[in-house]
Amino acid sequence: MGLDEIRNRVAAAETAASRPAGSVTLIAVSKVQPTDRVEAVLSAGHRVFGENRVQEAEGRWTAYRAEMPDLALHLIGPLQTNKARQAMAFFDAIHSVDRPKLARTLARIADETGACPDLFVQVNTGAEPQKAGALPDAAGELVAECRTLSLPVIGLMCIPPFDDDPLPHFRMLRQLAERNGLEGLSMGMSSDFEAAIAEGATHVRVGSAIFGAREPV
Ligand SMILES: *Cc1c(COP(=O)(O)O)cnc(C)c1O
């Protein structure tokens, strides 16, 4: 199991960046992983997990939720407006607020229920046509719209293009966050979380380096 190693590497990256121990939240991305691997990570005391899909997350986590009050579940995949209510009721944080329509839907439901998970605005730093996220030029506007709607936006999130050096993307996200007065930075995955921590990541999303390779779906 890779959890101990990844915990140590996160701690070393915090130290190397002169950042306080524990300033980075390690999100163990459990999507598509077999139950025995997830239970091994739970047994080691880890409680923060990321999932890509609302339905899959509910199926896996509903029973654990009842026994583990300290469990924190993050939605890191795209969110359709017709799943927004379900996602808001289930997750502690949503990292994929990527368009005004979704923001307005979240705000309407938050007004109704009086509750809303922590939110990250997703930025398509590579301007990839197939990828979700606000374009860098539009990110400030989306953050402002979320604030007007009284949504609890705590940071920005990005998924750099697969073949690019991630560093310029991490830097861009950090600059956009600073410009918009946001502290949270959800960036860095199995292959690049140390670089992301050096650039200020507050939340790293690590799947295969903790659990092992995912089965293709
Ligand atoms: C799957 C996924 C991850 C984790 O990827 P690994 O390379 O396995 O660490 C992180 N972020 C998002 C948005 C993902 O979909």
Short mmCIF file of N, CA, C and O and ligand atoms in Angstrom, two decimals, residues 29 31 52 76 157 159 189-190 205-209 214, ligand 1:
data_model
loop_
_atom_site.label_atom_id
_atom_site.label_comp_id
_atom_site.label_asym_id
_atom_site.label_seq_id
_atom_site.Cartn_x
_atom_site.Cartn_y
_atom_site.Cartn_z
N VAL A 29 -7.78 9.51 -3.97
CA VAL A 29 -8.80 9.37 -5.03
C VAL A 29 -9.12 7.89 -5.24
O VAL A 29 -8.34 7.14 -5.81
N LYS A 31 -11.80 6.49 -6.79
CA LYS A 31 -12.66 6.10 -7.92
C LYS A 31 -12.20 4.78 -8.54
O LYS A 31 -11.00 4.58 -8.76
N ASN A 52 -15.07 10.65 -8.54
CA ASN A 52 -15.41 11.35 -9.78
C ASN A 52 -16.89 11.42 -10.07
O ASN A 52 -17.33 12.28 -10.80
N ILE A 76 -14.51 15.38 -7.33
CA ILE A 76 -13.47 15.98 -8.16
C ILE A 76 -13.80 15.88 -9.65
O ILE A 76 -13.08 16.42 -10.47
N MET A 157 -9.31 25.04 -8.85
CA MET A 157 -8.84 23.69 -9.15
C MET A 157 -8.43 23.61 -10.61
O MET A 157 -9.03 24.27 -11.47
N ILE A 159 -6.71 20.72 -13.79
CA ILE A 159 -6.14 19.45 -14.27
C ILE A 159 -5.31 19.80 -15.49
O ILE A 159 -5.86 20.00 -16.57
N MET A 189 -1.49 15.62 -8.87
CA MET A 189 -1.98 14.24 -8.88
C MET A 189 -0.78 13.31 -8.63
O MET A 189 0.27 13.76 -8.21
N SER A 190 -0.96 12.02 -8.89
CA SER A 190 0.10 11.05 -8.56
C SER A 190 1.47 11.44 -9.11
O SER A 190 2.48 11.28 -8.45
N ARG A 205 -4.70 15.68 -5.13
CA ARG A 205 -5.65 14.60 -5.43
C ARG A 205 -4.85 13.41 -5.96
O ARG A 205 -4.46 13.40 -7.13
N VAL A 206 -4.59 12.43 -5.11
CA VAL A 206 -3.68 11.35 -5.48
C VAL A 206 -4.42 10.01 -5.47
O VAL A 206 -4.96 9.61 -4.44
N GLY A 207 -4.46 9.37 -6.63
CA GLY A 207 -5.15 8.09 -6.75
C GLY A 207 -4.20 6.92 -6.87
O GLY A 207 -3.87 6.24 -5.88
N SER A 208 -3.69 6.67 -8.07
CA SER A 208 -2.93 5.45 -8.34
C SER A 208 -1.67 5.32 -7.49
O SER A 208 -1.27 4.20 -7.15
N ALA A 209 -1.03 6.41 -7.10
CA ALA A 209 0.19 6.29 -6.29
C ALA A 209 -0.13 5.78 -4.88
O ALA A 209 0.74 5.24 -4.20
N ARG A 214 -5.47 1.84 -11.62
CA ARG A 214 -6.91 1.56 -11.75
C ARG A 214 -7.14 0.59 -12.87
O ARG A 214 -6.48 0.66 -13.90
C1 LIG B 1 -8.48 10.41 -11.29
C2 LIG B 1 -8.21 11.79 -10.89
C3 LIG B 1 -7.13 12.10 -10.04
C4 LIG B 1 -6.13 11.08 -9.53
O1 LIG B 1 -5.32 10.64 -10.57
P1 LIG B 1 -3.98 9.78 -10.29
O2 LIG B 1 -3.14 10.04 -11.46
O3 LIG B 1 -4.43 8.37 -10.16
O4 LIG B 1 -3.38 10.30 -9.04
C5 LIG B 1 -6.98 13.42 -9.65
N1 LIG B 1 -7.82 14.39 -10.07
C6 LIG B 1 -8.86 14.13 -10.89
C7 LIG B 1 -9.76 15.24 -11.30
C8 LIG B 1 -9.08 12.84 -11.32
O5 LIG B 1 -10.12 12.59 -12.16
#
